[in-house]
């Protein structure tokens, strides 16, 4: 053993997958990194998105590779068949969905994390301490007490599901994990606005309640949950013998970025003894901006908050996060006794609480590192300025829409999302969205508001500037004229709404 420590090559396995020629690999790896950096540095030189040719799809549909292929050849295939046809959210013209643009800092941090190949399910090593540090930072920023817990997950869809499970265990007790929902669980009801993300309903399904157990509450003119209607529905359910146990408020709704009255919802939940959860997928990170943070008034009263660093935080995908006020309740919902997970007083198996006590995953990647690099390198203040800037760009787009008679604003601009349309029918506007996407000029998306199709621009990328907004507006007008005048034939089927 001492010989291996003194001379690492003494313990090299003949079956190792390491390169036979480290110098050759190093040269190719440097080229890959340079190409990746160049791709981001010169991102404006390429289309936002491009349709995938049939021959490109066919090129990667091969039989399972039994024999080895030279790494340079694999990289060539990636460069030709994968990289040019990505989603496009690195590009400043991507405004379709709430996708962050990522950074080169986060990219190299992901590379470093892959080099460590750490499993953050548990045990005593520094990668877990990095994650715990970010939990502490978020606890402080959101005004949660000591003893609050947090964990990185794939995204807010998973974080929202986990919040439902924590609230379920809190309502039914830890024995529900052994015996199931039972009769008491069948009476539990949850609440969210009609504008809430569909993953809330999906979480109720996966958690065993069924989607009917989620009461969808009407919204006001600003697309915020109607608190009076929420109170009335809770009263009706109690009178009918149900047990309200969870309210999910939105901090940035999916369609227009509305923020519910978090303080009013929090006060209602405290009166009723109901778990108060905030789906803050992107909007919660407005806490980074002194200008926008007041919009989140009341979020410090939440029992749990779900958010994504890979959206407004600009961390490369994926980096979702769940913060829970009561760390012990969080642990009770997921911790499991198992001999292979036993904790020791010393050695690698020391330490507690392990991340696997706070979620369903035993195998977990080092998502925290790229987040740590991003927060440390840029600082909360600069990230907050980027977030505020995206909202300012949304207001700029709003002014462009309001100043153009051929365009129509369909919803108030709350944060960074603008919903508008060309003054024509739904079919024309659907085609405009697809035309713009296929042109490579920009990538808006579509949604439906009050029964009308809307062109939806979600401005998240830190690279986006006024010129990109102008390009989007010009493209909408250009394709709108062509579609309305019949210069471009309608295509079927139309672009599906989200």
Short mmCIF file of C-alpha atoms in Angstrom, two decimals:
data_model
loop_
_atom_site.label_atom_id
_atom_site.label_comp_id
_atom_site.label_asym_id
_atom_site.label_seq_id
_atom_site.Cartn_x
_atom_site.Cartn_y
_atom_site.Cartn_z
CA UNK A 1 0.00 0.00 0.00
CA UNK A 2 2.79 2.44 0.87
CA UNK A 3 4.42 1.66 -2.47
CA UNK A 4 1.23 2.72 -4.31
CA UNK A 5 1.13 6.00 -2.37
CA UNK A 6 4.81 6.73 -3.15
CA UNK A 7 4.52 5.63 -6.79
CA UNK A 8 0.95 6.05 -8.15
CA UNK A 9 1.78 4.11 -11.35
CA UNK A 10 2.51 1.03 -9.24
CA UNK A 11 -1.21 0.54 -8.63
CA UNK A 12 -2.51 1.27 -12.12
CA UNK A 13 -4.97 -1.33 -13.35
CA UNK A 14 -4.42 -2.87 -16.77
CA UNK A 15 -8.17 -2.50 -17.30
CA UNK A 16 -8.16 1.22 -16.66
CA UNK A 17 -10.13 3.52 -18.97
CA UNK A 18 -7.58 6.29 -18.61
CA UNK A 19 -5.84 7.49 -21.82
CA UNK A 20 -2.88 5.52 -23.10
CA UNK A 21 -1.29 8.79 -24.19
CA UNK A 22 -1.95 11.58 -21.73
CA UNK A 23 -0.25 14.22 -23.89
CA UNK A 24 -2.46 13.41 -26.88
CA UNK A 25 -5.57 13.51 -24.70
CA UNK A 26 -4.50 16.77 -23.09
CA UNK A 27 -4.12 18.43 -26.50
CA UNK A 28 -7.59 17.30 -27.60
CA UNK A 29 -9.13 18.29 -24.29
CA UNK A 30 -7.66 21.79 -24.58
CA UNK A 31 -9.08 22.02 -28.08
CA UNK A 32 -12.52 21.01 -26.79
CA UNK A 33 -12.37 23.66 -24.09
CA UNK A 34 -11.21 26.31 -26.53
CA UNK A 35 -14.02 25.42 -28.93
CA UNK A 36 -16.58 25.63 -26.15
CA UNK A 37 -15.30 29.04 -25.07
CA UNK A 38 -15.23 30.26 -28.67
CA UNK A 39 -18.79 29.06 -29.15
CA UNK A 40 -20.01 31.24 -26.31
CA UNK A 41 -17.76 34.21 -27.09
CA UNK A 42 -19.02 34.25 -30.69
CA UNK A 43 -22.59 33.19 -29.97
CA UNK A 44 -24.13 36.08 -31.93
CA UNK A 45 -22.54 34.79 -35.12
CA UNK A 46 -24.90 31.82 -35.26
CA UNK A 47 -28.70 31.38 -35.29
CA UNK A 48 -30.53 31.21 -31.99
CA UNK A 49 -31.99 27.84 -33.00
CA UNK A 50 -32.15 25.85 -36.19
CA UNK A 51 -34.35 22.94 -37.27
CA UNK A 52 -32.64 19.55 -37.19
CA UNK A 53 -32.17 18.10 -40.71
CA UNK A 54 -33.34 14.53 -41.20
CA UNK A 55 -29.83 13.44 -42.12
CA UNK A 56 -28.47 14.78 -38.83
CA UNK A 57 -31.05 12.84 -36.80
CA UNK A 58 -30.22 9.76 -38.85
CA UNK A 59 -26.47 10.20 -38.30
CA UNK A 60 -26.67 9.52 -34.57
CA UNK A 61 -29.18 6.67 -34.82
CA UNK A 62 -26.71 3.83 -34.93
CA UNK A 63 -26.43 0.38 -33.40
CA UNK A 64 -25.05 0.14 -29.90
CA UNK A 65 -21.25 0.70 -30.07
CA UNK A 66 -19.52 -2.54 -29.10
CA UNK A 67 -16.13 -1.51 -30.37
CA UNK A 68 -14.09 1.52 -29.35
CA UNK A 69 -14.12 4.74 -31.35
CA UNK A 70 -11.30 7.26 -31.29
CA UNK A 71 -12.17 10.19 -29.02
CA UNK A 72 -11.34 12.69 -31.76
CA UNK A 73 -13.91 11.04 -34.00
CA UNK A 74 -16.56 11.12 -31.26
CA UNK A 75 -15.84 14.80 -30.75
CA UNK A 76 -16.15 15.41 -34.48
CA UNK A 77 -19.62 13.86 -34.43
CA UNK A 78 -20.58 16.04 -31.45
CA UNK A 79 -19.30 19.17 -33.19
CA UNK A 80 -21.19 18.43 -36.40
CA UNK A 81 -24.38 16.77 -35.18
CA UNK A 82 -25.08 17.94 -31.62
CA UNK A 83 -23.63 21.38 -30.82
CA UNK A 84 -25.16 23.25 -33.79
CA UNK A 85 -28.67 22.01 -32.94
CA UNK A 86 -28.93 22.71 -29.23
CA UNK A 87 -31.84 24.50 -27.54
CA UNK A 88 -30.23 27.88 -28.07
CA UNK A 89 -30.67 29.38 -24.62
CA UNK A 90 -27.01 30.42 -24.56
CA UNK A 91 -27.91 32.91 -27.32
CA UNK A 92 -29.11 36.40 -26.32
CA UNK A 93 -32.03 36.05 -28.75
CA UNK A 94 -33.50 33.13 -26.83
CA UNK A 95 -36.63 34.44 -25.09
CA UNK A 96 -38.95 31.48 -25.42
CA UNK A 97 -38.93 29.94 -21.99
CA UNK A 98 -37.43 30.85 -18.63
CA UNK A 99 -34.01 29.34 -19.35
CA UNK A 100 -30.87 30.94 -18.00
CA UNK A 101 -28.00 31.66 -20.35
CA UNK A 102 -25.27 30.03 -18.27
CA UNK A 103 -21.73 31.41 -18.00
CA UNK A 104 -18.25 30.25 -18.91
CA UNK A 105 -17.47 30.36 -15.18
CA UNK A 106 -20.20 27.83 -14.52
CA UNK A 107 -19.04 25.77 -17.48
CA UNK A 108 -15.50 25.33 -16.19
CA UNK A 109 -16.83 24.69 -12.68
CA UNK A 110 -18.91 21.84 -14.10
CA UNK A 111 -15.73 20.46 -15.62
CA UNK A 112 -13.98 20.62 -12.25
CA UNK A 113 -16.92 18.90 -10.58
CA UNK A 114 -16.76 16.11 -13.15
CA UNK A 115 -13.04 15.73 -12.42
CA UNK A 116 -13.78 15.16 -8.73
CA UNK A 117 -16.66 12.81 -9.61
CA UNK A 118 -18.03 13.26 -6.10
CA UNK A 119 -21.23 11.60 -4.94
CA UNK A 120 -23.02 14.07 -2.68
CA UNK A 121 -25.46 11.58 -1.21
CA UNK A 122 -23.53 11.60 2.01
CA UNK A 123 -20.29 10.93 3.92
CA UNK A 124 -17.69 13.39 5.14
CA UNK A 125 -16.02 15.35 2.33
CA UNK A 126 -15.67 18.97 1.30
CA UNK A 127 -18.09 18.95 -1.65
CA UNK A 128 -20.91 18.46 0.85
CA UNK A 129 -19.56 21.36 2.90
CA UNK A 130 -19.78 23.54 -0.23
CA UNK A 131 -23.46 22.61 -0.59
CA UNK A 132 -24.05 23.31 3.12
CA UNK A 133 -22.45 26.72 2.72
CA UNK A 134 -24.87 27.63 -0.06
CA UNK A 135 -27.75 26.45 2.12
CA UNK A 136 -26.55 28.86 4.79
CA UNK A 137 -26.27 31.71 2.30
CA UNK A 138 -29.81 31.11 1.06
CA UNK A 139 -31.12 30.73 4.60
CA UNK A 140 -29.76 34.16 5.44
CA UNK A 141 -30.95 35.84 2.24
CA UNK A 142 -34.50 34.57 2.66
CA UNK A 143 -34.64 35.31 6.38
CA UNK A 144 -35.06 31.69 7.49
CA UNK A 145 -34.08 30.71 11.04
CA UNK A 146 -31.08 28.66 12.11
CA UNK A 147 -31.99 25.02 11.76
CA UNK A 148 -33.47 25.54 8.31
CA UNK A 149 -32.34 23.00 5.74
CA UNK A 150 -31.77 22.98 2.02
CA UNK A 151 -30.79 20.67 -0.78
CA UNK A 152 -29.87 20.82 -4.46
CA UNK A 153 -32.15 18.95 -6.86
CA UNK A 154 -32.64 18.76 -10.62
CA UNK A 155 -35.08 21.66 -10.76
CA UNK A 156 -38.11 23.30 -9.21
CA UNK A 157 -40.45 20.58 -10.44
CA UNK A 158 -38.61 18.15 -8.16
CA UNK A 159 -38.32 20.74 -5.39
CA UNK A 160 -42.07 21.37 -5.49
CA UNK A 161 -42.76 17.63 -5.30
CA UNK A 162 -40.45 17.31 -2.31
CA UNK A 163 -42.22 20.23 -0.62
CA UNK A 164 -45.54 18.41 -1.06
CA UNK A 165 -44.00 15.32 0.55
CA UNK A 166 -42.60 17.31 3.48
CA UNK A 167 -46.00 18.96 3.99
CA UNK A 168 -47.68 15.55 3.77
CA UNK A 169 -45.44 14.07 6.44
CA UNK A 170 -45.95 17.15 8.59
CA UNK A 171 -49.73 16.76 8.31
CA UNK A 172 -49.99 12.98 8.76
CA UNK A 173 -46.92 12.21 10.85
CA UNK A 174 -43.89 10.09 9.98
CA UNK A 175 -45.90 6.85 10.18
CA UNK A 176 -47.58 7.79 6.93
CA UNK A 177 -44.33 6.88 5.21
CA UNK A 178 -44.85 3.32 6.42
CA UNK A 179 -48.63 2.94 6.25
CA UNK A 180 -49.44 5.22 3.31
CA UNK A 181 -51.99 7.99 3.05
CA UNK A 182 -54.87 6.01 4.59
CA UNK A 183 -58.26 7.53 5.28
CA UNK A 184 -56.79 10.68 6.80
CA UNK A 185 -54.61 11.29 3.77
CA UNK A 186 -57.58 10.96 1.44
CA UNK A 187 -59.06 14.04 3.11
CA UNK A 188 -56.02 16.28 2.61
CA UNK A 189 -56.47 19.17 0.18
CA UNK A 190 -53.96 21.61 -1.31
CA UNK A 191 -54.34 24.99 -2.99
CA UNK A 192 -52.67 27.01 -5.74
CA UNK A 193 -53.81 29.61 -8.22
CA UNK A 194 -55.02 28.78 -11.71
CA UNK A 195 -51.87 30.52 -12.96
CA UNK A 196 -49.55 28.19 -10.99
CA UNK A 197 -47.14 25.95 -12.85
CA UNK A 198 -48.49 22.56 -13.91
CA UNK A 199 -45.80 20.78 -11.91
CA UNK A 200 -47.81 21.53 -8.74
CA UNK A 201 -50.69 19.42 -10.01
CA UNK A 202 -48.18 16.80 -11.17
CA UNK A 203 -46.64 16.72 -7.70
CA UNK A 204 -50.04 16.02 -6.14
CA UNK A 205 -50.46 13.14 -8.58
CA UNK A 206 -47.04 11.62 -7.84
CA UNK A 207 -47.48 12.08 -4.08
CA UNK A 208 -50.59 9.90 -4.20
CA UNK A 209 -53.26 12.54 -3.56
CA UNK A 210 -54.53 12.80 -7.11
CA UNK A 211 -54.85 16.03 -9.04
CA UNK A 212 -58.42 16.61 -7.83
CA UNK A 213 -57.04 17.21 -4.33
CA UNK A 214 -55.44 20.41 -5.63
CA UNK A 215 -57.95 23.25 -5.56
CA UNK A 216 -57.17 25.77 -8.28
CA UNK A 217 -58.09 29.24 -7.08
CA UNK A 218 -59.08 32.11 -9.36
CA UNK A 219 -56.69 35.00 -9.94
CA UNK A 220 -57.22 38.75 -9.88
CA UNK A 221 -56.64 41.19 -12.74
CA UNK A 222 -52.90 41.01 -12.06
CA UNK A 223 -52.92 37.19 -12.33
CA UNK A 224 -52.24 36.86 -8.58
CA UNK A 225 -54.10 34.37 -6.44
CA UNK A 226 -57.40 35.75 -5.10
CA UNK A 227 -56.76 35.52 -1.36
CA UNK A 228 -60.44 36.05 -0.48
CA UNK A 229 -61.40 33.20 -2.81
CA UNK A 230 -58.66 31.06 -1.26
CA UNK A 231 -60.00 31.72 2.22
CA UNK A 232 -63.53 30.89 1.11
CA UNK A 233 -62.47 27.60 -0.55
CA UNK A 234 -60.57 26.52 2.58
CA UNK A 235 -63.70 27.22 4.66
CA UNK A 236 -65.88 25.21 2.27
CA UNK A 237 -63.46 22.29 2.36
CA UNK A 238 -63.27 22.27 6.14
CA UNK A 239 -67.07 22.37 6.35
CA UNK A 240 -67.19 19.38 4.00
CA UNK A 241 -64.82 17.37 6.19
CA UNK A 242 -61.61 17.85 4.23
CA UNK A 243 -58.24 18.74 5.78
CA UNK A 244 -56.48 21.65 4.05
CA UNK A 245 -52.75 21.05 4.48
CA UNK A 246 -50.81 23.01 1.82
CA UNK A 247 -50.97 26.29 -0.07
CA UNK A 248 -48.48 26.92 -2.87
CA UNK A 249 -48.03 30.57 -3.80
CA UNK A 250 -46.22 31.64 -6.96
CA UNK A 251 -43.28 34.01 -7.05
CA UNK A 252 -43.19 34.50 -10.80
CA UNK A 253 -46.02 32.67 -12.59
CA UNK A 254 -45.10 30.71 -15.69
CA UNK A 255 -47.17 32.71 -18.17
CA UNK A 256 -46.61 36.34 -17.17
CA UNK A 257 -44.33 36.37 -14.11
CA UNK A 258 -46.92 37.49 -11.56
CA UNK A 259 -46.06 37.32 -7.85
CA UNK A 260 -48.84 36.37 -5.44
CA UNK A 261 -49.42 38.46 -2.32
CA UNK A 262 -47.03 36.33 -0.29
CA UNK A 263 -47.61 38.12 3.00
CA UNK A 264 -51.39 37.79 2.78
CA UNK A 265 -51.13 34.10 1.87
CA UNK A 266 -48.62 33.55 4.70
CA UNK A 267 -50.93 35.15 7.26
CA UNK A 268 -53.86 33.05 6.06
CA UNK A 269 -51.79 29.87 6.30
CA UNK A 270 -50.69 30.71 9.83
CA UNK A 271 -54.31 31.34 10.86
CA UNK A 272 -55.41 28.04 9.36
CA UNK A 273 -52.40 25.94 10.39
CA UNK A 274 -51.52 25.14 6.77
CA UNK A 275 -48.07 24.58 5.26
CA UNK A 276 -47.09 27.64 3.19
CA UNK A 277 -44.90 26.81 0.20
CA UNK A 278 -43.55 29.24 -2.42
CA UNK A 279 -42.87 28.12 -5.98
CA UNK A 280 -40.16 30.64 -6.80
CA UNK A 281 -38.66 28.83 -9.78
CA UNK A 282 -37.14 32.01 -11.15
CA UNK A 283 -38.84 34.83 -9.24
CA UNK A 284 -37.47 33.94 -5.82
CA UNK A 285 -34.00 35.05 -6.92
CA UNK A 286 -35.34 38.60 -7.18
CA UNK A 287 -34.14 38.58 -3.55
CA UNK A 288 -30.68 39.29 -5.05
CA UNK A 289 -31.87 42.70 -6.29
CA UNK A 290 -32.57 45.54 -3.83
CA UNK A 291 -34.85 47.01 -6.49
CA UNK A 292 -36.97 43.87 -6.88
CA UNK A 293 -36.72 42.21 -3.45
CA UNK A 294 -39.67 44.22 -2.01
CA UNK A 295 -41.92 42.38 -4.48
CA UNK A 296 -41.22 39.24 -2.44
CA UNK A 297 -42.54 40.72 0.81
CA UNK A 298 -43.70 37.83 2.99
CA UNK A 299 -41.46 35.15 1.48
CA UNK A 300 -39.51 34.96 4.76
CA UNK A 301 -42.69 33.56 6.34
CA UNK A 302 -42.78 30.55 4.01
CA UNK A 303 -42.38 27.03 5.34
CA UNK A 304 -40.51 26.09 2.17
CA UNK A 305 -39.24 27.71 -1.02
CA UNK A 306 -38.40 26.07 -4.35
CA UNK A 307 -36.14 27.84 -6.85
CA UNK A 308 -33.75 27.31 -9.75
CA UNK A 309 -30.25 28.72 -9.85
CA UNK A 310 -30.15 27.74 -13.53
CA UNK A 311 -32.69 30.43 -14.41
CA UNK A 312 -32.07 33.96 -13.13
CA UNK A 313 -28.96 32.74 -11.29
CA UNK A 314 -27.34 31.93 -14.68
CA UNK A 315 -25.86 28.66 -13.39
CA UNK A 316 -25.58 26.00 -16.15
CA UNK A 317 -28.28 23.34 -16.07
CA UNK A 318 -29.25 21.81 -13.80
CA UNK A 319 -29.29 23.44 -10.36
CA UNK A 320 -32.66 23.39 -8.61
CA UNK A 321 -32.95 24.02 -4.89
CA UNK A 322 -35.36 23.46 -1.99
CA UNK A 323 -35.17 25.45 1.25
CA UNK A 324 -37.20 24.30 4.27
CA UNK A 325 -37.79 26.38 7.40
CA UNK A 326 -37.91 23.42 9.81
CA UNK A 327 -34.95 21.17 9.07
CA UNK A 328 -36.21 18.41 11.34
CA UNK A 329 -39.54 18.18 9.50
CA UNK A 330 -37.58 18.09 6.27
CA UNK A 331 -35.47 15.20 7.55
CA UNK A 332 -38.49 13.27 8.83
CA UNK A 333 -39.94 13.22 5.34
CA UNK A 334 -36.95 11.48 3.72
CA UNK A 335 -34.41 10.00 6.17
CA UNK A 336 -34.28 6.21 6.15
CA UNK A 337 -32.57 3.71 8.44
CA UNK A 338 -30.24 1.42 6.53
CA UNK A 339 -27.07 -0.37 7.55
CA UNK A 340 -25.20 0.87 4.48
CA UNK A 341 -26.10 4.45 5.45
CA UNK A 342 -25.01 4.19 9.08
CA UNK A 343 -22.99 7.09 10.49
CA UNK A 344 -19.70 6.56 12.24
CA UNK A 345 -17.85 8.64 14.82
CA UNK A 346 -14.82 8.99 12.54
CA UNK A 347 -13.64 8.22 9.03
CA UNK A 348 -15.37 8.81 5.73
CA UNK A 349 -18.76 7.69 7.07
CA UNK A 350 -18.76 10.38 9.76
CA UNK A 351 -20.95 13.45 9.83
CA UNK A 352 -24.66 14.14 9.89
CA UNK A 353 -27.12 15.21 8.49
CA UNK A 354 -26.32 13.71 5.08
CA UNK A 355 -28.05 15.10 1.97
CA UNK A 356 -29.71 11.71 1.40
CA UNK A 357 -31.64 12.42 4.62
CA UNK A 358 -33.27 15.40 2.91
CA UNK A 359 -34.37 13.98 -0.41
CA UNK A 360 -34.98 10.80 -2.43
CA UNK A 361 -31.56 10.60 -4.10
CA UNK A 362 -28.66 8.54 -2.79
CA UNK A 363 -26.57 9.31 -5.88
CA UNK A 364 -26.19 13.05 -6.34
CA UNK A 365 -23.87 15.13 -8.50
CA UNK A 366 -21.88 18.15 -7.34
CA UNK A 367 -24.41 20.78 -8.55
CA UNK A 368 -23.35 23.03 -5.72
CA UNK A 369 -19.88 23.67 -7.18
CA UNK A 370 -21.01 25.55 -10.29
CA UNK A 371 -23.44 27.50 -8.10
CA UNK A 372 -20.69 28.28 -5.57
CA UNK A 373 -18.36 29.40 -8.38
CA UNK A 374 -21.10 31.61 -9.84
CA UNK A 375 -22.04 33.25 -6.54
CA UNK A 376 -18.42 33.73 -5.48
CA UNK A 377 -17.14 34.97 -8.85
CA UNK A 378 -19.89 37.46 -9.66
CA UNK A 379 -21.32 38.21 -6.22
CA UNK A 380 -24.95 38.62 -5.26
CA UNK A 381 -24.94 42.35 -6.07
CA UNK A 382 -23.89 41.90 -9.69
CA UNK A 383 -26.28 39.00 -10.21
CA UNK A 384 -29.03 41.17 -8.76
CA UNK A 385 -28.18 43.88 -11.29
CA UNK A 386 -28.43 41.32 -14.11
CA UNK A 387 -31.85 40.25 -12.83
CA UNK A 388 -33.06 43.84 -12.61
CA UNK A 389 -31.68 44.48 -16.10
CA UNK A 390 -33.81 41.68 -17.57
CA UNK A 391 -36.89 43.31 -16.06
CA UNK A 392 -35.86 46.66 -17.54
CA UNK A 393 -35.55 45.00 -20.95
CA UNK A 394 -39.07 43.60 -20.53
CA UNK A 395 -40.33 47.12 -19.87
CA UNK A 396 -38.49 48.26 -22.99
CA UNK A 397 -40.25 45.56 -25.00
CA UNK A 398 -43.54 46.65 -23.45
CA UNK A 399 -42.97 50.22 -24.68
CA UNK A 400 -42.15 48.91 -28.16
CA UNK A 401 -45.38 46.91 -28.23
CA UNK A 402 -47.52 49.78 -26.94
CA UNK A 403 -46.02 52.16 -29.49
CA UNK A 404 -46.75 49.87 -32.45
CA UNK A 405 -50.40 49.87 -33.65
CA UNK A 406 -49.98 46.44 -35.25
CA UNK A 407 -49.10 44.87 -31.89
CA UNK A 408 -51.22 44.27 -28.80
CA UNK A 409 -50.14 43.75 -25.18
CA UNK A 410 -52.09 40.87 -23.61
CA UNK A 411 -51.02 40.99 -19.96
CA UNK A 412 -49.37 43.32 -17.47
CA UNK A 413 -45.57 43.16 -17.38
CA UNK A 414 -44.66 42.18 -13.83
CA UNK A 415 -41.05 41.08 -14.07
CA UNK A 416 -39.27 39.84 -17.18
CA UNK A 417 -42.06 38.24 -19.23
CA UNK A 418 -43.99 40.04 -21.96
CA UNK A 419 -47.06 38.50 -23.60
CA UNK A 420 -48.27 40.21 -26.75
CA UNK A 421 -49.50 39.44 -30.24
CA UNK A 422 -49.68 40.68 -33.78
CA UNK A 423 -53.15 42.09 -34.43
CA UNK A 424 -54.43 39.06 -36.27
CA UNK A 425 -56.00 35.72 -35.41
CA UNK A 426 -54.50 32.93 -33.30
CA UNK A 427 -53.48 30.91 -36.35
CA UNK A 428 -51.39 33.79 -37.72
CA UNK A 429 -49.69 34.37 -34.36
CA UNK A 430 -48.87 30.68 -33.95
CA UNK A 431 -47.19 30.70 -37.32
CA UNK A 432 -45.32 33.90 -36.51
CA UNK A 433 -43.74 32.17 -33.49
CA UNK A 434 -42.64 29.19 -35.58
CA UNK A 435 -41.42 31.45 -38.42
CA UNK A 436 -39.23 33.45 -36.05
CA UNK A 437 -37.82 30.34 -34.40
CA UNK A 438 -36.97 28.75 -37.74
CA UNK A 439 -35.43 31.97 -39.02
CA UNK A 440 -32.83 31.87 -36.25
CA UNK A 441 -33.42 35.55 -35.47
CA UNK A 442 -34.95 34.94 -32.05
CA UNK A 443 -36.78 32.24 -30.12
CA UNK A 444 -40.00 33.40 -28.46
CA UNK A 445 -42.60 30.90 -27.29
CA UNK A 446 -46.37 30.84 -27.25
CA UNK A 447 -49.01 30.52 -24.58
CA UNK A 448 -52.75 31.10 -24.19
CA UNK A 449 -54.16 33.89 -22.03
CA UNK A 450 -57.92 34.25 -21.57
CA UNK A 451 -58.48 32.06 -24.59
CA UNK A 452 -56.20 34.04 -26.89
CA UNK A 453 -52.85 32.90 -28.25
CA UNK A 454 -49.96 35.10 -27.12
CA UNK A 455 -46.38 35.51 -28.28
CA UNK A 456 -44.42 35.12 -25.07
CA UNK A 457 -40.99 36.67 -24.55
CA UNK A 458 -39.24 35.60 -21.35
CA UNK A 459 -36.07 37.66 -20.97
CA UNK A 460 -33.64 35.74 -18.77
CA UNK A 461 -30.29 35.61 -20.57
CA UNK A 462 -27.70 38.04 -19.19
CA UNK A 463 -26.40 38.57 -22.75
CA UNK A 464 -29.70 39.98 -24.07
CA UNK A 465 -29.65 43.67 -25.03
CA UNK A 466 -32.02 46.24 -26.54
CA UNK A 467 -30.82 45.26 -30.02
CA UNK A 468 -32.13 41.72 -29.44
CA UNK A 469 -35.50 43.12 -28.37
CA UNK A 470 -35.59 45.28 -31.49
CA UNK A 471 -34.76 42.25 -33.64
CA UNK A 472 -37.65 40.30 -32.09
CA UNK A 473 -40.15 43.13 -32.69
CA UNK A 474 -38.97 43.59 -36.28
CA UNK A 475 -39.31 39.86 -36.92
CA UNK A 476 -42.84 39.76 -35.49
CA UNK A 477 -43.86 42.64 -37.74
CA UNK A 478 -42.16 41.19 -40.82
CA UNK A 479 -43.65 37.73 -40.49
CA UNK A 480 -46.96 39.17 -39.33
CA UNK A 481 -47.32 41.11 -42.58
CA UNK A 482 -46.33 38.09 -44.66
CA UNK A 483 -48.74 35.78 -42.87
CA UNK A 484 -51.61 38.25 -42.90
CA UNK A 485 -51.13 39.01 -46.60
CA UNK A 486 -50.88 35.31 -47.45
CA UNK A 487 -47.32 35.66 -48.72
CA UNK A 488 -46.43 32.59 -46.63
CA UNK A 489 -48.84 29.67 -46.71
CA UNK A 490 -50.19 28.40 -43.42
CA UNK A 491 -48.52 25.24 -42.22
CA UNK A 492 -50.17 22.37 -40.37
CA UNK A 493 -50.17 21.34 -37.66
CA UNK A 494 -49.76 24.73 -35.89
CA UNK A 495 -47.26 25.30 -33.09
CA UNK A 496 -48.62 23.81 -29.89
CA UNK A 497 -49.10 26.05 -26.88
CA UNK A 498 -47.33 25.21 -23.66
#
